[in-house]
mmCIF file of C-alpha atoms and ligand atoms in Angstrom:
data_model
loop_
_atom_site.group_PDB
_atom_site.id
_atom_site.type_symbol
_atom_site.label_atom_id
_atom_site.label_comp_id
_atom_site.label_asym_id
_atom_site.label_seq_id
_atom_site.Cartn_x
_atom_site.Cartn_y
_atom_site.Cartn_z
ATOM 1 C CA UNK A 1 42.350 157.485 -12.578
ATOM 2 C CA UNK A 2 41.230 153.924 -13.113
ATOM 3 C CA UNK A 3 40.947 152.219 -16.503
ATOM 4 C CA UNK A 4 39.379 148.779 -16.979
ATOM 5 C CA UNK A 5 42.795 147.139 -16.484
ATOM 6 C CA UNK A 6 44.914 149.618 -14.491
ATOM 7 C CA UNK A 7 44.183 150.973 -11.022
ATOM 8 C CA UNK A 8 47.037 153.515 -10.955
ATOM 9 C CA UNK A 9 46.831 157.258 -10.384
ATOM 10 C CA UNK A 10 47.828 159.257 -13.447
ATOM 11 C CA UNK A 11 50.824 160.699 -11.554
ATOM 12 C CA UNK A 12 52.043 157.196 -10.619
ATOM 13 C CA UNK A 13 53.193 156.237 -14.126
ATOM 14 C CA UNK A 14 56.277 157.714 -15.850
ATOM 15 C CA UNK A 15 56.057 158.752 -19.499
ATOM 16 C CA UNK A 16 58.760 156.133 -20.169
ATOM 17 C CA UNK A 17 57.638 152.558 -19.570
ATOM 18 C CA UNK A 18 59.458 149.242 -19.916
ATOM 19 C CA UNK A 19 56.898 146.541 -20.669
ATOM 20 C CA UNK A 20 57.354 142.832 -20.194
ATOM 21 C CA UNK A 21 54.983 139.896 -20.643
ATOM 22 C CA UNK A 22 55.591 138.220 -17.288
ATOM 23 C CA UNK A 23 54.310 140.011 -14.149
ATOM 24 C CA UNK A 24 57.034 138.333 -12.068
ATOM 25 C CA UNK A 25 59.692 139.714 -14.407
ATOM 26 C CA UNK A 26 58.324 143.204 -13.780
ATOM 27 C CA UNK A 27 58.552 142.502 -10.044
ATOM 28 C CA UNK A 28 62.125 141.182 -10.434
ATOM 29 C CA UNK A 29 63.256 144.321 -12.308
ATOM 30 C CA UNK A 30 61.600 146.595 -9.781
ATOM 31 C CA UNK A 31 63.191 144.761 -6.835
ATOM 32 C CA UNK A 32 66.678 144.413 -8.287
ATOM 33 C CA UNK A 33 67.192 147.478 -10.477
ATOM 34 C CA UNK A 34 64.941 150.322 -9.270
ATOM 35 C CA UNK A 35 65.223 152.496 -6.164
ATOM 36 C CA UNK A 36 62.229 153.718 -4.109
ATOM 37 C CA UNK A 37 59.894 151.599 -6.192
ATOM 38 C CA UNK A 38 56.130 151.539 -5.627
ATOM 39 C CA UNK A 39 53.628 149.067 -7.034
ATOM 40 C CA UNK A 40 51.266 150.859 -9.416
ATOM 41 C CA UNK A 41 49.006 148.048 -10.596
ATOM 42 C CA UNK A 42 47.581 144.823 -9.262
ATOM 43 C CA UNK A 43 44.464 144.365 -11.439
ATOM 44 C CA UNK A 44 44.464 140.723 -12.682
ATOM 45 C CA UNK A 45 47.897 140.358 -10.990
ATOM 46 C CA UNK A 46 49.379 142.157 -14.019
ATOM 47 C CA UNK A 47 51.917 143.887 -11.790
ATOM 48 C CA UNK A 48 53.381 147.301 -12.531
ATOM 49 C CA UNK A 49 55.953 149.395 -10.671
ATOM 50 C CA UNK A 50 57.405 152.896 -10.756
ATOM 51 C CA UNK A 51 60.815 153.713 -9.307
ATOM 52 C CA UNK A 52 64.135 155.373 -10.009
ATOM 53 C CA UNK A 53 67.073 154.183 -12.114
ATOM 54 C CA UNK A 54 70.098 156.525 -11.989
ATOM 55 C CA UNK A 55 67.732 159.286 -10.755
ATOM 56 C CA UNK A 56 65.333 158.860 -13.704
ATOM 57 C CA UNK A 57 61.737 157.915 -12.897
ATOM 58 C CA UNK A 58 60.797 154.830 -14.904
ATOM 59 C CA UNK A 59 57.764 152.538 -14.876
ATOM 60 C CA UNK A 60 57.789 148.797 -15.508
ATOM 61 C CA UNK A 61 54.487 147.240 -16.583
ATOM 62 C CA UNK A 62 53.569 143.667 -17.423
ATOM 63 C CA UNK A 63 51.243 142.906 -20.352
ATOM 64 C CA UNK A 64 50.646 139.153 -20.616
ATOM 65 C CA UNK A 65 51.081 137.152 -23.803
ATOM 66 C CA UNK A 66 50.140 137.941 -27.405
ATOM 67 C CA UNK A 67 49.059 141.036 -29.308
ATOM 68 C CA UNK A 68 45.509 141.269 -27.843
ATOM 69 C CA UNK A 69 46.735 141.329 -24.243
ATOM 70 C CA UNK A 70 49.637 143.688 -24.970
ATOM 71 C CA UNK A 71 47.314 146.017 -26.901
ATOM 72 C CA UNK A 72 45.001 146.485 -23.930
ATOM 73 C CA UNK A 73 47.810 147.686 -21.673
ATOM 74 C CA UNK A 74 49.581 149.775 -24.310
ATOM 75 C CA UNK A 75 46.325 151.498 -25.348
ATOM 76 C CA UNK A 76 45.515 152.406 -21.756
ATOM 77 C CA UNK A 77 49.069 153.518 -20.908
ATOM 78 C CA UNK A 78 49.250 155.824 -23.917
ATOM 79 C CA UNK A 79 45.675 157.099 -24.125
ATOM 80 C CA UNK A 80 44.931 157.505 -20.405
ATOM 81 C CA UNK A 81 48.375 157.871 -18.782
ATOM 82 C CA UNK A 82 50.143 159.911 -21.505
ATOM 83 C CA UNK A 83 53.021 157.478 -21.951
ATOM 84 C CA UNK A 84 55.404 158.640 -24.698
ATOM 85 C CA UNK A 85 58.040 155.909 -24.930
ATOM 86 C CA UNK A 86 57.671 152.140 -24.557
ATOM 87 C CA UNK A 87 60.524 149.637 -24.460
ATOM 88 C CA UNK A 88 59.430 146.021 -24.781
ATOM 89 C CA UNK A 89 61.669 143.659 -22.852
ATOM 90 C CA UNK A 90 60.753 140.225 -24.114
ATOM 91 C CA UNK A 91 61.907 136.805 -25.190
ATOM 92 C CA UNK A 92 61.924 135.232 -28.640
ATOM 93 C CA UNK A 93 62.716 131.999 -30.426
ATOM 94 C CA UNK A 94 65.800 132.147 -32.667
ATOM 95 C CA UNK A 95 65.173 131.324 -36.346
ATOM 96 C CA UNK A 96 68.368 132.455 -38.113
ATOM 97 C CA UNK A 97 71.404 130.163 -37.647
ATOM 98 C CA UNK A 98 73.462 133.018 -36.202
ATOM 99 C CA UNK A 99 70.851 133.821 -33.532
ATOM 100 C CA UNK A 100 71.797 131.714 -30.487
ATOM 101 C CA UNK A 101 70.140 131.325 -27.098
ATOM 102 C CA UNK A 102 70.995 134.194 -24.720
ATOM 103 C CA UNK A 103 71.689 136.529 -27.671
ATOM 104 C CA UNK A 104 69.635 139.711 -27.917
ATOM 105 C CA UNK A 105 67.526 140.739 -30.914
ATOM 106 C CA UNK A 106 66.500 144.337 -31.605
ATOM 107 C CA UNK A 107 63.416 144.186 -33.830
ATOM 108 C CA UNK A 108 63.885 146.754 -36.605
ATOM 109 C CA UNK A 109 60.594 145.527 -38.071
ATOM 110 C CA UNK A 110 58.053 142.796 -37.415
ATOM 111 C CA UNK A 111 56.195 140.590 -39.889
ATOM 112 C CA UNK A 112 53.123 138.775 -38.629
ATOM 113 C CA UNK A 113 50.394 136.162 -39.117
ATOM 114 C CA UNK A 114 48.043 138.296 -37.008
ATOM 115 C CA UNK A 115 45.193 139.995 -38.850
ATOM 116 C CA UNK A 116 44.889 142.808 -36.319
ATOM 117 C CA UNK A 117 46.995 145.327 -38.271
ATOM 118 C CA UNK A 118 44.992 144.668 -41.462
ATOM 119 C CA UNK A 119 41.751 145.136 -39.558
ATOM 120 C CA UNK A 120 42.951 148.503 -38.292
ATOM 121 C CA UNK A 121 44.767 149.582 -41.506
ATOM 122 C CA UNK A 122 41.850 149.388 -43.933
ATOM 123 C CA UNK A 123 42.679 145.879 -45.174
ATOM 124 C CA UNK A 124 46.197 146.827 -46.317
ATOM 125 C CA UNK A 125 49.473 145.291 -45.063
ATOM 126 C CA UNK A 126 51.062 147.609 -42.500
ATOM 127 C CA UNK A 127 54.854 147.627 -42.234
ATOM 128 C CA UNK A 128 55.519 147.532 -38.479
ATOM 129 C CA UNK A 129 58.809 149.289 -37.664
ATOM 130 C CA UNK A 130 60.672 150.444 -34.568
ATOM 131 C CA UNK A 131 61.630 154.013 -33.750
ATOM 132 C CA UNK A 132 64.958 154.593 -35.523
ATOM 133 C CA UNK A 133 66.500 156.788 -32.806
ATOM 134 C CA UNK A 134 65.722 154.254 -30.083
ATOM 135 C CA UNK A 135 67.145 151.464 -32.235
ATOM 136 C CA UNK A 136 70.333 153.454 -32.849
ATOM 137 C CA UNK A 137 70.694 154.356 -29.162
ATOM 138 C CA UNK A 138 70.109 150.744 -28.091
ATOM 139 C CA UNK A 139 72.745 149.576 -30.580
ATOM 140 C CA UNK A 140 75.350 151.989 -29.145
ATOM 141 C CA UNK A 141 74.463 150.933 -25.570
ATOM 142 C CA UNK A 142 74.818 147.239 -26.442
ATOM 143 C CA UNK A 143 78.202 147.803 -28.118
ATOM 144 C CA UNK A 144 79.480 149.570 -24.987
ATOM 145 C CA UNK A 145 78.450 146.535 -22.912
ATOM 146 C CA UNK A 146 79.912 144.172 -25.519
ATOM 147 C CA UNK A 147 76.672 142.184 -25.696
ATOM 148 C CA UNK A 148 75.909 139.964 -28.692
ATOM 149 C CA UNK A 149 73.013 141.625 -30.530
ATOM 150 C CA UNK A 150 71.268 141.061 -33.861
ATOM 151 C CA UNK A 151 69.181 143.691 -35.640
ATOM 152 C CA UNK A 152 66.520 142.967 -38.256
ATOM 153 C CA UNK A 153 63.086 141.598 -39.019
ATOM 154 C CA UNK A 154 61.283 139.356 -36.557
ATOM 155 C CA UNK A 155 58.007 137.455 -36.942
ATOM 156 C CA UNK A 156 55.138 137.986 -34.511
ATOM 157 C CA UNK A 157 52.805 135.006 -34.306
ATOM 158 C CA UNK A 158 49.375 134.562 -32.753
ATOM 159 C CA UNK A 159 50.003 130.872 -32.105
ATOM 160 C CA UNK A 160 52.884 129.635 -29.985
ATOM 161 C CA UNK A 161 52.008 126.012 -30.818
ATOM 162 C CA UNK A 162 51.192 124.264 -34.082
ATOM 163 C CA UNK A 163 53.757 125.749 -36.459
ATOM 164 C CA UNK A 164 55.570 123.218 -38.669
ATOM 165 C CA UNK A 165 59.023 123.073 -40.271
ATOM 166 C CA UNK A 166 57.629 124.304 -43.624
ATOM 167 C CA UNK A 167 56.619 127.542 -41.920
ATOM 168 C CA UNK A 168 59.898 127.913 -39.997
ATOM 169 C CA UNK A 169 61.956 127.275 -43.154
ATOM 170 C CA UNK A 170 59.889 129.833 -45.062
ATOM 171 C CA UNK A 171 60.467 132.633 -42.566
ATOM 172 C CA UNK A 172 64.153 131.665 -42.289
ATOM 173 C CA UNK A 173 64.449 132.014 -46.085
ATOM 174 C CA UNK A 174 63.064 135.559 -45.801
ATOM 175 C CA UNK A 175 65.804 136.500 -43.276
ATOM 176 C CA UNK A 176 63.548 136.533 -40.226
ATOM 177 C CA UNK A 177 65.851 136.528 -37.198
ATOM 178 C CA UNK A 178 63.465 135.355 -34.507
ATOM 179 C CA UNK A 179 59.839 134.784 -33.544
ATOM 180 C CA UNK A 180 57.806 136.418 -30.768
ATOM 181 C CA UNK A 181 54.124 137.091 -30.025
ATOM 182 C CA UNK A 182 53.836 140.852 -29.540
ATOM 183 C CA UNK A 183 56.181 143.153 -31.462
ATOM 184 C CA UNK A 184 54.151 143.712 -34.643
ATOM 185 C CA UNK A 185 51.151 144.825 -32.564
ATOM 186 C CA UNK A 186 53.299 147.145 -30.444
ATOM 187 C CA UNK A 187 54.845 148.832 -33.490
ATOM 188 C CA UNK A 188 51.568 149.428 -35.324
ATOM 189 C CA UNK A 189 50.110 150.941 -32.154
ATOM 190 C CA UNK A 190 53.149 153.203 -31.842
ATOM 191 C CA UNK A 191 52.496 154.581 -35.339
ATOM 192 C CA UNK A 192 48.773 154.975 -34.771
ATOM 193 C CA UNK A 193 48.867 156.411 -31.234
ATOM 194 C CA UNK A 194 52.112 158.428 -31.664
ATOM 195 C CA UNK A 195 54.488 157.042 -29.089
ATOM 196 C CA UNK A 196 58.034 155.754 -29.636
ATOM 197 C CA UNK A 197 58.867 152.090 -29.215
ATOM 198 C CA UNK A 198 61.551 149.460 -29.536
ATOM 199 C CA UNK A 199 61.272 145.741 -28.905
ATOM 200 C CA UNK A 200 64.318 144.119 -27.289
ATOM 201 C CA UNK A 201 64.091 140.333 -27.112
ATOM 202 C CA UNK A 202 66.404 137.829 -25.469
ATOM 203 C CA UNK A 203 66.568 134.504 -27.295
ATOM 204 C CA UNK A 204 65.033 131.936 -24.924
ATOM 205 C CA UNK A 205 64.983 129.051 -27.412
ATOM 206 C CA UNK A 206 66.423 128.069 -30.783
ATOM 207 C CA UNK A 207 63.651 126.815 -33.054
ATOM 208 C CA UNK A 208 65.698 124.444 -35.251
ATOM 209 C CA UNK A 209 68.114 122.989 -32.678
ATOM 210 C CA UNK A 210 65.395 123.001 -29.968
ATOM 211 C CA UNK A 211 67.906 124.353 -27.407
ATOM 212 C CA UNK A 212 66.237 126.262 -24.558
ATOM 213 C CA UNK A 213 67.434 128.267 -21.591
ATOM 214 C CA UNK A 214 66.394 126.776 -18.266
ATOM 215 C CA UNK A 215 64.139 128.766 -15.938
ATOM 216 C CA UNK A 216 67.167 129.227 -13.645
ATOM 217 C CA UNK A 217 69.247 130.661 -16.508
ATOM 218 C CA UNK A 218 66.344 132.863 -17.642
ATOM 219 C CA UNK A 219 66.666 135.340 -14.768
ATOM 220 C CA UNK A 220 70.404 135.888 -15.174
ATOM 221 C CA UNK A 221 70.271 135.910 -18.974
ATOM 222 C CA UNK A 222 67.632 138.611 -19.063
ATOM 223 C CA UNK A 223 69.824 140.888 -16.952
ATOM 224 C CA UNK A 224 71.688 141.994 -20.115
ATOM 225 C CA UNK A 225 68.535 143.126 -21.917
ATOM 226 C CA UNK A 226 67.272 144.717 -18.676
ATOM 227 C CA UNK A 227 70.460 146.827 -18.532
ATOM 228 C CA UNK A 228 70.069 147.898 -22.178
ATOM 229 C CA UNK A 229 66.392 148.775 -21.608
ATOM 230 C CA UNK A 230 67.092 150.801 -18.478
ATOM 231 C CA UNK A 231 69.989 152.708 -20.100
ATOM 232 C CA UNK A 232 67.786 153.355 -23.131
ATOM 233 C CA UNK A 233 65.026 154.675 -20.868
ATOM 234 C CA UNK A 234 67.465 157.339 -19.573
ATOM 235 C CA UNK A 235 67.945 158.897 -23.020
ATOM 236 C CA UNK A 236 65.781 161.502 -24.754
HETATM 237 N N1 HPA B 301 57.650 131.318 -30.424
HETATM 238 C C1 HPA B 301 56.930 132.416 -30.215
HETATM 239 N N2 HPA B 301 57.213 133.283 -29.256
HETATM 240 C C2 HPA B 301 58.268 133.046 -28.477
HETATM 241 C C3 HPA B 301 59.055 131.905 -28.647
HETATM 242 C C4 HPA B 301 58.726 131.019 -29.675
HETATM 243 O O1 HPA B 301 59.400 129.980 -29.867
HETATM 244 N N3 HPA B 301 60.029 131.950 -27.712
HETATM 245 C C5 HPA B 301 59.839 133.069 -27.004
HETATM 246 N N4 HPA B 301 58.770 133.733 -27.458
#
């Protein structure tokens, strides 16, 4: 089977997929966490891999940046490859004072400035939410590891640049924990196409203090959310 953006055989992709924006992150997870891994996609260098974690067959697929790019890969994975569960392993910018770099945010819901959900939902405002069971399971996993996690509403933006302090203060006032570029689109697709999903984001920068993790720190820091995602992928 070949879709416009995936050149994998249907049997090459597990029904549980961890997705991540950066193709090199997908490669890193495959190399360091999976056994007997094979590469399942190289179209546009948007690398994907399938291998084994604790005897469970899991796929890791990259999706690029923003809702439009993510939506292409998620649509094809679900509609053509019968994927049933998607865990997004991403990064986000911390908005709430308590959300510090290297912390992990589980997006219970996602607000957005993107119009894509309205376009698809008859002009109404769709409430984009995670799968409750996955959120609960991820919470238990993170407590067992003793990782610092926050659970709540995040904001998915179409524009990484150009936001001002009036905007950031507004979303802070409404208890938004963090900002990313994909989760709202992932969650509305999960409702529409009937697959389960949870977005797990490591805080790579703090919006108000302007603190950032370095690219060297990024690899190590993401290991915690990789472990949560892989353990979550094991569960039914
Ligand atoms: N804004 C939007 N998306 C992000 C950010 C950010 O500051 N950091 C990581 N993903």
